[in-house]
mmCIF file of C-alpha atoms in Angstrom:
data_model
loop_
_atom_site.group_PDB
_atom_site.id
_atom_site.type_symbol
_atom_site.label_atom_id
_atom_site.label_comp_id
_atom_site.label_asym_id
_atom_site.label_seq_id
_atom_site.Cartn_x
_atom_site.Cartn_y
_atom_site.Cartn_z
ATOM 1 C CA MET P 1 250.334 45.433 58.238
ATOM 2 C CA SER P 2 247.909 46.252 61.536
ATOM 3 C CA LEU P 3 246.415 49.408 62.235
ATOM 4 C CA ALA P 4 244.722 50.561 65.277
ATOM 5 C CA LEU P 5 242.408 53.536 66.593
ATOM 6 C CA LEU P 6 241.605 53.596 70.574
ATOM 7 C CA PHE P 7 239.537 55.558 72.301
ATOM 8 C CA GLU P 8 240.991 55.468 76.172
ATOM 9 C CA ASN P 9 239.274 56.855 79.337
ATOM 10 C CA LEU P 10 241.639 57.259 82.014
ATOM 11 C CA SER P 11 241.616 55.380 85.183
ATOM 12 C CA LEU P 12 244.540 55.732 87.649
ATOM 13 C CA GLY P 13 245.930 53.248 90.170
ATOM 14 C CA PHE P 14 247.886 54.682 92.594
ATOM 15 C CA GLY P 15 249.974 51.996 94.087
ATOM 16 C CA ARG P 16 253.201 53.609 92.708
ATOM 17 C CA PHE P 17 252.345 57.342 94.140
ATOM 18 C CA PRO P 18 253.603 58.729 97.047
ATOM 19 C CA GLU P 19 251.651 58.196 100.089
ATOM 20 C CA GLN P 20 250.467 61.704 101.085
ATOM 21 C CA PHE P 21 249.126 62.170 97.202
ATOM 22 C CA LYS P 22 246.969 58.653 97.071
ATOM 23 C CA ASN P 23 243.980 60.226 97.990
ATOM 24 C CA PHE P 24 243.935 63.020 95.496
ATOM 25 C CA GLU P 25 241.250 62.903 92.708
ATOM 26 C CA PHE P 26 242.279 63.324 89.173
ATOM 27 C CA GLU P 27 239.777 64.562 86.406
ATOM 28 C CA ASP P 28 240.147 61.900 83.789
ATOM 29 C CA LYS P 29 241.193 63.309 80.481
ATOM 30 C CA PHE P 30 240.151 61.705 77.057
ATOM 31 C CA LYS P 31 242.527 61.389 74.503
ATOM 32 C CA ILE P 32 242.776 59.212 71.056
ATOM 33 C CA LYS P 33 245.639 57.146 70.368
ATOM 34 C CA ALA P 34 246.577 56.072 66.880
ATOM 35 C CA SER P 35 248.816 53.048 66.491
ATOM 36 C CA ALA P 36 250.630 51.030 63.558
ATOM 37 C CA GLY P 37 252.771 47.967 63.567
ATOM 38 C CA LEU P 38 254.773 45.703 61.033
ATOM 39 C CA ASP P 39 255.195 42.385 61.103
ATOM 40 C CA PHE P 40 257.895 41.210 58.468
ATOM 41 C CA LYS P 41 260.225 38.146 58.307
ATOM 42 C CA ILE P 42 262.549 38.526 61.511
ATOM 43 C CA LEU P 43 261.056 42.172 62.408
ATOM 44 C CA LYS P 44 258.279 43.179 64.193
ATOM 45 C CA SER P 45 257.698 46.890 64.978
ATOM 46 C CA GLY P 46 255.190 49.201 65.902
ATOM 47 C CA PHE P 47 254.484 52.795 67.032
ATOM 48 C CA GLU P 48 251.396 54.684 68.748
ATOM 49 C CA VAL P 49 250.815 58.541 69.175
ATOM 50 C CA SER P 50 247.773 59.967 71.222
ATOM 51 C CA SER P 51 246.309 63.384 71.094
ATOM 52 C CA ILE P 52 247.756 64.849 74.339
ATOM 53 C CA GLY P 53 251.371 64.417 72.608
ATOM 54 C CA GLU P 54 252.540 61.051 74.236
ATOM 55 C CA PHE P 55 254.579 58.521 71.630
ATOM 56 C CA ARG P 56 255.628 55.186 71.894
ATOM 57 C CA THR P 57 257.609 52.725 69.623
ATOM 58 C CA GLY P 58 259.356 49.584 70.013
ATOM 59 C CA PHE P 59 260.503 46.666 67.862
ATOM 60 C CA GLU P 60 261.441 42.922 68.385
ATOM 61 C CA VAL P 61 263.925 41.304 66.543
ATOM 62 C CA GLN P 62 264.305 37.178 66.160
ATOM 63 C CA PRO P 63 267.954 36.458 65.233
ATOM 64 C CA ILE P 64 267.554 32.664 65.711
ATOM 65 C CA LYS P 65 264.581 30.407 66.132
ATOM 66 C CA ASN P 66 263.104 31.145 69.556
ATOM 67 C CA LEU P 67 265.316 33.996 70.516
ATOM 68 C CA PHE P 68 263.933 37.448 70.693
ATOM 69 C CA LEU P 69 265.615 40.781 71.328
ATOM 70 C CA ARG P 70 263.138 43.919 72.413
ATOM 71 C CA SER P 71 263.738 47.710 72.467
ATOM 72 C CA GLY P 72 261.153 50.551 72.857
ATOM 73 C CA LEU P 73 260.970 54.026 74.420
ATOM 74 C CA PHE P 74 258.458 56.663 75.699
ATOM 75 C CA SER P 75 258.441 59.859 74.974
ATOM 76 C CA GLU P 76 256.109 63.094 76.009
ATOM 77 C CA LYS P 77 256.288 66.048 73.695
ATOM 78 C CA GLY P 78 259.661 65.411 72.412
ATOM 79 C CA LYS P 79 261.331 64.441 75.277
ATOM 80 C CA ILE P 80 261.572 60.753 76.289
ATOM 81 C CA GLY P 81 260.432 59.815 79.603
ATOM 82 C CA GLY P 82 261.651 56.276 79.562
ATOM 83 C CA PHE P 83 263.072 53.191 77.680
ATOM 84 C CA SER P 84 263.268 49.342 77.845
ATOM 85 C CA THR P 85 265.554 46.613 76.706
ATOM 86 C CA GLY P 86 265.031 42.438 76.913
ATOM 87 C CA VAL P 87 265.345 39.111 75.766
ATOM 88 C CA GLY P 88 262.846 36.414 75.431
ATOM 89 C CA PHE P 89 263.220 32.844 74.919
ATOM 90 C CA ARG P 90 261.211 29.801 74.007
ATOM 91 C CA SER P 91 261.616 26.040 74.774
ATOM 92 C CA GLY P 92 258.561 23.850 73.795
ATOM 93 C CA LEU P 93 255.124 25.028 75.708
ATOM 94 C CA PHE P 94 257.723 27.539 77.664
ATOM 95 C CA GLN P 95 258.728 30.980 76.945
ATOM 96 C CA PHE P 96 260.882 32.869 79.572
ATOM 97 C CA ASP P 97 261.326 37.013 79.077
ATOM 98 C CA LEU P 98 263.580 39.421 81.118
ATOM 99 C CA ALA P 99 263.466 43.042 80.753
ATOM 100 C CA TYR P 100 265.030 46.127 82.004
ATOM 101 C CA PHE P 101 262.794 49.610 82.345
ATOM 102 C CA LYS P 102 264.519 53.033 82.789
ATOM 103 C CA ASN P 103 262.723 56.136 83.566
ATOM 104 C CA THR P 104 264.670 59.006 82.365
ATOM 105 C CA SER P 105 262.261 61.949 83.781
ATOM 106 C CA ASN P 106 264.227 63.697 86.781
ATOM 107 C CA VAL P 107 260.905 63.654 89.016
ATOM 108 C CA TRP P 108 261.046 62.384 92.408
ATOM 109 C CA LYS P 109 264.731 61.030 92.044
ATOM 110 C CA ASP P 110 265.266 62.160 95.571
ATOM 111 C CA GLY P 111 262.316 60.630 97.155
ATOM 112 C CA LYS P 112 261.192 64.621 98.207
ATOM 113 C CA LEU P 113 258.021 66.118 96.277
ATOM 114 C CA THR P 114 256.119 69.329 96.946
ATOM 115 C CA GLN P 115 252.117 69.059 96.254
ATOM 116 C CA ASP P 116 252.622 71.877 93.731
ATOM 117 C CA GLU P 117 255.331 69.886 91.727
ATOM 118 C CA PHE P 118 253.171 66.947 91.775
ATOM 119 C CA PHE P 119 250.500 68.614 90.091
ATOM 120 C CA GLU P 120 252.520 70.309 87.482
ATOM 121 C CA THR P 121 253.819 66.702 86.351
ATOM 122 C CA LEU P 122 250.366 66.116 85.139
ATOM 123 C CA VAL P 123 249.967 62.417 85.190
ATOM 124 C CA LYS P 124 248.645 60.833 81.782
ATOM 125 C CA ASN P 125 249.201 57.264 81.762
ATOM 126 C CA PRO P 126 248.147 54.622 83.604
ATOM 127 C CA GLU P 127 250.833 52.662 82.218
ATOM 128 C CA PHE P 128 253.679 54.782 82.235
ATOM 129 C CA GLU P 129 253.888 57.687 84.738
ATOM 130 C CA LYS P 130 256.601 60.097 85.779
ATOM 131 C CA PHE P 131 256.508 57.932 89.325
ATOM 132 C CA THR P 132 257.471 54.655 87.890
ATOM 133 C CA ARG P 133 260.367 53.107 89.122
ATOM 134 C CA ASP P 134 263.395 51.843 87.402
ATOM 135 C CA GLU P 135 262.790 47.701 87.347
ATOM 136 C CA VAL P 136 263.690 44.275 86.228
ATOM 137 C CA THR P 137 261.171 42.359 85.389
ATOM 138 C CA PHE P 138 261.186 38.544 85.124
ATOM 139 C CA SER P 139 258.089 36.560 83.522
ATOM 140 C CA ILE P 140 257.285 32.506 82.088
ATOM 141 C CA SER P 141 254.304 31.996 80.095
ATOM 142 C CA VAL P 142 252.902 28.753 78.761
ATOM 143 C CA ASP P 143 251.398 28.189 75.465
ATOM 144 C CA MET P 144 248.115 26.075 76.148
ATOM 145 C CA SER P 145 247.650 25.689 72.568
ATOM 146 C CA ARG P 146 250.313 23.603 71.983
ATOM 147 C CA TRP P 147 248.793 21.185 74.474
ATOM 148 C CA TYR P 148 245.667 20.212 71.679
ATOM 149 C CA GLU P 149 245.808 17.175 70.687
ATOM 150 C CA LYS P 150 246.428 16.691 67.300
ATOM 151 C CA SER P 151 244.526 14.031 65.324
ATOM 152 C CA LEU P 152 244.601 14.507 61.660
ATOM 153 C CA ARG P 153 247.939 13.580 59.654
ATOM 154 C CA VAL P 154 248.790 14.126 55.527
ATOM 155 C CA LYS P 155 249.890 10.710 54.663
ATOM 156 C CA SER P 156 250.807 12.159 51.026
ATOM 157 C CA LEU P 157 250.368 15.189 49.411
ATOM 158 C CA ARG P 158 250.770 14.645 45.386
ATOM 159 C CA ILE P 159 250.724 18.268 43.318
ATOM 160 C CA GLU P 160 251.931 19.220 39.855
ATOM 161 C CA ASP P 161 254.992 21.745 40.552
ATOM 162 C CA GLU P 162 254.320 23.555 37.107
ATOM 163 C CA ILE P 163 251.309 25.247 35.680
ATOM 164 C CA PHE P 164 250.763 26.685 32.378
ATOM 165 C CA PRO P 165 248.519 29.473 32.108
ATOM 166 C CA HIS P 166 247.279 28.744 28.769
ATOM 167 C CA MET P 167 245.653 25.663 30.383
ATOM 168 C CA LEU P 168 243.394 27.448 32.820
ATOM 169 C CA SER P 169 240.744 30.189 32.588
ATOM 170 C CA ASP P 170 238.849 32.369 34.541
ATOM 171 C CA PHE P 171 235.620 29.902 34.485
ATOM 172 C CA GLU P 172 237.359 26.581 34.673
ATOM 173 C CA LYS P 173 239.248 24.642 37.351
ATOM 174 C CA ARG P 174 241.805 21.962 36.856
ATOM 175 C CA ASN P 175 243.120 18.955 39.087
ATOM 176 C CA ILE P 176 246.369 19.560 39.957
ATOM 177 C CA GLY P 177 246.892 16.652 42.512
ATOM 178 C CA SER P 178 245.501 15.257 45.617
ATOM 179 C CA VAL P 179 246.287 14.976 49.354
ATOM 180 C CA GLU P 180 245.461 11.964 51.519
ATOM 181 C CA ILE P 181 244.320 12.628 55.340
ATOM 182 C CA GLU P 182 244.400 10.264 57.925
ATOM 183 C CA ASN P 183 242.028 10.571 61.259
ATOM 184 C CA THR P 184 244.518 9.073 63.945
ATOM 185 C CA SER P 185 241.918 9.511 66.658
ATOM 186 C CA ASP P 186 238.827 7.080 68.137
ATOM 187 C CA LYS P 187 236.663 9.673 67.346
ATOM 188 C CA VAL P 188 234.817 11.107 64.000
ATOM 189 C CA LEU P 189 236.029 14.240 63.217
ATOM 190 C CA ASN P 190 235.317 17.182 60.987
ATOM 191 C CA ALA P 191 238.117 17.968 58.828
ATOM 192 C CA LYS P 192 239.138 21.340 57.177
ATOM 193 C CA ILE P 193 241.832 21.979 54.558
ATOM 194 C CA ASP P 194 242.988 25.578 53.590
ATOM 195 C CA PHE P 195 245.604 27.009 51.551
ATOM 196 C CA LYS P 196 247.948 30.313 51.628
ATOM 197 C CA LEU P 197 250.005 31.219 48.853
ATOM 198 C CA SER P 198 252.260 34.143 47.733
ATOM 199 C CA PHE P 199 250.548 34.760 44.848
ATOM 200 C CA PRO P 200 247.190 35.205 44.361
ATOM 201 C CA LEU P 201 245.747 32.203 42.404
ATOM 202 C CA ASP P 202 242.901 30.078 43.342
ATOM 203 C CA ILE P 203 243.773 26.786 44.890
ATOM 204 C CA GLU P 204 241.149 24.617 46.990
ATOM 205 C CA ALA P 205 240.441 20.894 47.871
ATOM 206 C CA GLU P 206 237.214 19.500 46.929
ATOM 207 C CA PRO P 207 235.798 18.983 49.470
ATOM 208 C CA ASN P 208 237.298 21.623 51.721
ATOM 209 C CA GLU P 209 235.273 20.563 54.745
ATOM 210 C CA PHE P 210 234.266 16.974 55.529
ATOM 211 C CA GLU P 211 233.382 14.348 58.182
ATOM 212 C CA ILE P 212 236.054 11.444 58.702
ATOM 213 C CA LYS P 213 235.769 8.447 60.739
ATOM 214 C CA PRO P 214 238.135 6.817 63.202
ATOM 215 C CA ARG P 215 241.173 5.216 61.882
ATOM 216 C CA GLU P 216 239.946 6.476 57.822
ATOM 217 C CA THR P 217 242.175 7.872 55.195
ATOM 218 C CA LYS P 218 240.182 9.835 52.564
ATOM 219 C CA THR P 219 241.645 10.826 49.414
ATOM 220 C CA ILE P 220 240.657 14.768 48.475
ATOM 221 C CA PRO P 221 241.297 16.032 45.089
ATOM 222 C CA ILE P 222 242.806 19.556 44.878
ATOM 223 C CA SER P 223 241.753 22.145 41.879
ATOM 224 C CA ILE P 224 243.198 25.556 40.536
ATOM 225 C CA SER P 225 242.091 28.041 38.781
ATOM 226 C CA LEU P 226 243.541 31.682 37.690
ATOM 227 C CA GLY P 227 240.428 33.623 39.196
ATOM 228 C CA THR P 228 240.675 37.128 38.366
ATOM 229 C CA VAL P 229 244.455 36.907 37.704
ATOM 230 C CA ASN P 230 245.060 37.587 34.172
ATOM 231 C CA PRO P 231 249.057 36.490 34.067
ATOM 232 C CA GLU P 232 250.793 38.388 31.549
ATOM 233 C CA ASN P 233 254.276 37.296 32.797
ATOM 234 C CA ASN P 234 256.927 36.186 30.699
ATOM 235 C CA GLU P 235 259.030 34.326 33.212
ATOM 236 C CA PRO P 236 258.007 31.954 35.417
ATOM 237 C CA ILE P 237 256.753 32.938 38.822
ATOM 238 C CA LYS P 238 257.984 30.923 42.291
ATOM 239 C CA ILE P 239 254.899 30.425 44.409
ATOM 240 C CA ASP P 240 255.458 29.496 47.911
ATOM 241 C CA ALA P 241 252.330 27.462 49.409
ATOM 242 C CA LEU P 242 251.246 26.010 52.771
ATOM 243 C CA LEU P 243 248.212 23.522 53.252
ATOM 244 C CA ASN P 244 246.785 23.392 56.363
ATOM 245 C CA VAL P 245 244.695 20.384 57.874
ATOM 246 C CA LYS P 246 242.201 21.062 60.879
ATOM 247 C CA SER P 247 240.058 19.565 62.992
ATOM 248 C CA THR P 248 237.774 20.784 65.662
ATOM 249 C CA SER P 249 240.286 23.476 66.680
ATOM 250 C CA ASP P 250 241.622 26.306 64.395
ATOM 251 C CA ILE P 251 245.081 24.937 65.521
ATOM 252 C CA PRO P 252 246.299 23.304 62.429
ATOM 253 C CA ASP P 253 246.832 19.520 63.207
ATOM 254 C CA GLU P 254 249.709 19.659 60.480
ATOM 255 C CA VAL P 255 251.202 21.940 57.750
ATOM 256 C CA LYS P 256 252.581 21.288 54.453
ATOM 257 C CA LYS P 257 255.185 23.199 52.532
ATOM 258 C CA PHE P 258 255.254 22.963 48.837
ATOM 259 C CA LYS P 259 256.188 25.372 45.915
ATOM 260 C CA ILE P 260 254.170 25.909 42.341
ATOM 261 C CA PHE P 261 255.918 27.340 39.282
ATOM 262 C CA LEU P 262 253.405 29.376 37.161
ATOM 263 C CA ARG P 263 254.934 29.461 34.030
ATOM 264 C CA GLY P 264 255.107 32.236 31.376
ATOM 265 C CA ARG P 265 252.296 33.223 29.137
ATOM 266 C CA ASN P 266 253.355 31.402 26.235
ATOM 267 C CA ASP P 267 255.166 28.321 27.965
ATOM 268 C CA TRP P 268 254.437 24.986 26.576
ATOM 269 C CA ASN P 269 255.074 21.727 28.411
ATOM 270 C CA GLY P 270 255.441 19.933 24.871
ATOM 271 C CA ASN P 271 252.473 17.928 24.996
ATOM 272 C CA VAL P 272 250.907 17.995 21.629
ATOM 273 C CA GLU P 273 247.353 17.261 22.929
ATOM 274 C CA ASP P 274 248.073 20.756 25.162
ATOM 275 C CA LEU P 275 248.461 23.069 21.599
ATOM 276 C CA LYS P 276 244.511 23.591 21.800
ATOM 277 C CA SER P 277 244.523 24.787 24.833
ATOM 278 C CA PHE P 278 246.309 27.817 23.148
ATOM 279 C CA LEU P 279 243.380 28.373 20.957
ATOM 280 C CA LYS P 280 240.161 30.302 22.050
ATOM 281 C CA PHE P 281 237.170 29.940 19.639
ATOM 282 C CA ASP P 282 236.148 33.226 20.317
ATOM 283 C CA SER P 283 239.094 35.236 19.627
ATOM 284 C CA PRO P 284 238.114 38.366 17.461
ATOM 285 C CA GLU P 285 241.439 38.454 15.636
ATOM 286 C CA ILE P 286 240.890 34.587 14.309
ATOM 287 C CA SER P 287 237.395 34.946 13.446
ATOM 288 C CA SER P 288 238.102 38.036 11.378
ATOM 289 C CA PHE P 289 240.912 36.014 9.515
ATOM 290 C CA ALA P 290 238.466 33.038 9.012
ATOM 291 C CA ARG P 291 235.801 35.343 7.769
ATOM 292 C CA ILE P 292 237.425 37.522 5.624
ATOM 293 C CA VAL P 293 239.148 34.433 4.015
ATOM 294 C CA ILE P 294 235.775 32.771 3.624
ATOM 295 C CA LEU P 295 233.841 36.023 2.293
ATOM 296 C CA GLU P 296 236.748 36.211 -0.448
ATOM 297 C CA HIS P 297 236.003 32.579 -1.615
ATOM 298 C CA LYS P 298 232.009 32.842 -1.388
ATOM 299 C CA ASP P 299 231.262 32.380 -5.017
ATOM 300 C CA THR P 300 233.448 29.165 -5.290
ATOM 301 C CA LEU P 301 232.023 27.804 -2.184
ATOM 302 C CA GLU P 302 228.751 27.975 -3.600
ATOM 303 C CA LYS P 303 228.998 26.057 -6.497
ATOM 304 C CA ILE P 304 231.138 23.376 -4.601
ATOM 305 C CA ASP P 305 229.029 20.172 -3.421
ATOM 306 C CA PRO P 306 227.755 20.828 0.452
ATOM 307 C CA ALA P 307 229.207 17.784 1.752
ATOM 308 C CA LEU P 308 232.919 19.167 0.844
ATOM 309 C CA ARG P 309 232.360 22.766 1.610
ATOM 310 C CA LYS P 310 233.557 22.709 4.831
ATOM 311 C CA PHE P 311 236.864 20.800 3.927
ATOM 312 C CA TYR P 312 237.253 23.616 1.579
ATOM 313 C CA GLN P 313 236.346 26.227 3.858
ATOM 314 C CA ALA P 314 239.388 25.063 5.722
ATOM 315 C CA LYS P 315 241.609 24.168 2.837
ATOM 316 C CA PHE P 316 241.227 28.119 1.583
ATOM 317 C CA ILE P 317 241.987 29.465 5.458
ATOM 318 C CA PHE P 318 245.408 26.994 5.040
ATOM 319 C CA ASP P 319 246.423 27.970 2.173
ATOM 320 C CA GLU P 320 245.817 32.071 2.898
ATOM 321 C CA LEU P 321 247.959 31.196 6.436
ATOM 322 C CA SER P 322 250.870 29.996 3.800
ATOM 323 C CA LYS P 323 250.954 33.428 2.063
ATOM 324 C CA HIS P 324 251.090 35.353 5.257
ATOM 325 C CA ILE P 325 253.135 33.707 7.487
ATOM 326 C CA ILE P 326 257.096 32.527 7.176
ATOM 327 C CA TYR P 327 258.410 29.602 9.044
ATOM 328 C CA VAL P 328 261.269 30.961 11.523
ATOM 329 C CA SER P 329 262.497 28.378 14.193
ATOM 330 C CA ASP P 330 262.652 29.211 18.065
ATOM 331 C CA PRO P 331 265.647 29.868 19.780
ATOM 332 C CA SER P 332 267.113 27.410 21.923
ATOM 333 C CA LEU P 333 265.352 27.471 25.217
ATOM 334 C CA SER P 334 265.441 25.419 28.306
ATOM 335 C CA ILE P 335 261.183 25.315 27.642
ATOM 336 C CA ASP P 336 259.275 25.744 24.471
ATOM 337 C CA LYS P 337 257.444 28.885 23.396
ATOM 338 C CA VAL P 338 253.998 28.995 21.729
ATOM 339 C CA GLN P 339 252.441 31.956 20.324
ATOM 340 C CA PHE P 340 248.779 32.211 20.430
ATOM 341 C CA PRO P 341 247.009 32.539 17.091
ATOM 342 C CA GLU P 342 246.219 35.840 17.243
ATOM 343 C CA GLU P 343 250.164 36.596 17.893
ATOM 344 C CA THR P 344 250.864 34.628 15.160
ATOM 345 C CA LEU P 345 248.849 36.594 12.801
ATOM 346 C CA LYS P 346 250.295 39.674 13.925
ATOM 347 C CA LEU P 347 253.995 38.645 13.597
ATOM 348 C CA ARG P 348 253.786 36.588 10.327
ATOM 349 C CA THR P 349 256.399 34.342 11.667
ATOM 350 C CA GLY P 350 256.584 30.943 13.846
ATOM 351 C CA ASP P 351 257.646 27.482 13.886
ATOM 352 C CA CYS P 352 255.559 24.336 13.515
ATOM 353 C CA ASP P 353 253.830 24.464 17.040
ATOM 354 C CA ASP P 354 253.191 28.489 16.436
ATOM 355 C CA LEU P 355 251.556 27.564 12.927
ATOM 356 C CA ALA P 356 249.777 24.464 14.640
#
């Protein structure tokens, strides 16, 4: 979404006006224009309104790659003054555009115009005014940026495509892969790597800017963190991602697409070692449960050999859990689910991984 506000001072050119009126002077009219535009997939559209009653709108559709269909209209105080339609085609460095403009006002249709009629029409817009002729325009443009010599190449990209939220925290980063960048030129380059994602995760290369020598290949680690995101989703989220590699220009030398699946909050990858990631030492529910149990057995613990005291603390907590929690197996799922300890304490049920 793009928004714009324009303050414009009218400056007229008289190339299209009747000869007898070209020397007349006009008082510049101050006006404010407000614009809004939308760029969404294959559709671009926008509109513009001014403080003196002008309105413009238009859209562009891209039905297939490199083909553009366009249309628009201009109105003033509720009356349509003109409309246009056109087509564009892009091929390599070149773009070809053909457009037709139709003036729907009735001014100057017969080529005759009195001075009074001229002043009554009130010319307000230097780009479109009521004396504009119907016209067909054709243009050819060249995209000079495509001549940029691309010198960096992605030799390989290795990314974990499944991320489990319980293994990340707001303050931790975790490596999820790496990218190999090759300098194919004969010059020392300053390379830069950035990412664009459809979901607000923090993914970055470390370092994201570095110097790379001619014909050199560097392997750069890629890390991820949840940042300020607190995913409470129960279902996986598919994240579309782009990796851009640039050198001295803002134009990417290479772009790689990849996908990441952010698993649900309680999803588990089946690795027993990763079960500890579900446990947070500062969980108030866990701390409260443990302290209450230890307090209830305070007298007994004071009589036990200090060398065995922590063992018995663990035993009392284990025994208390056995009284509170009933084993219930998970339903058959494509991926195992694990409850966080505070959830197990609340539900009082769980299977082997939950109880562990």
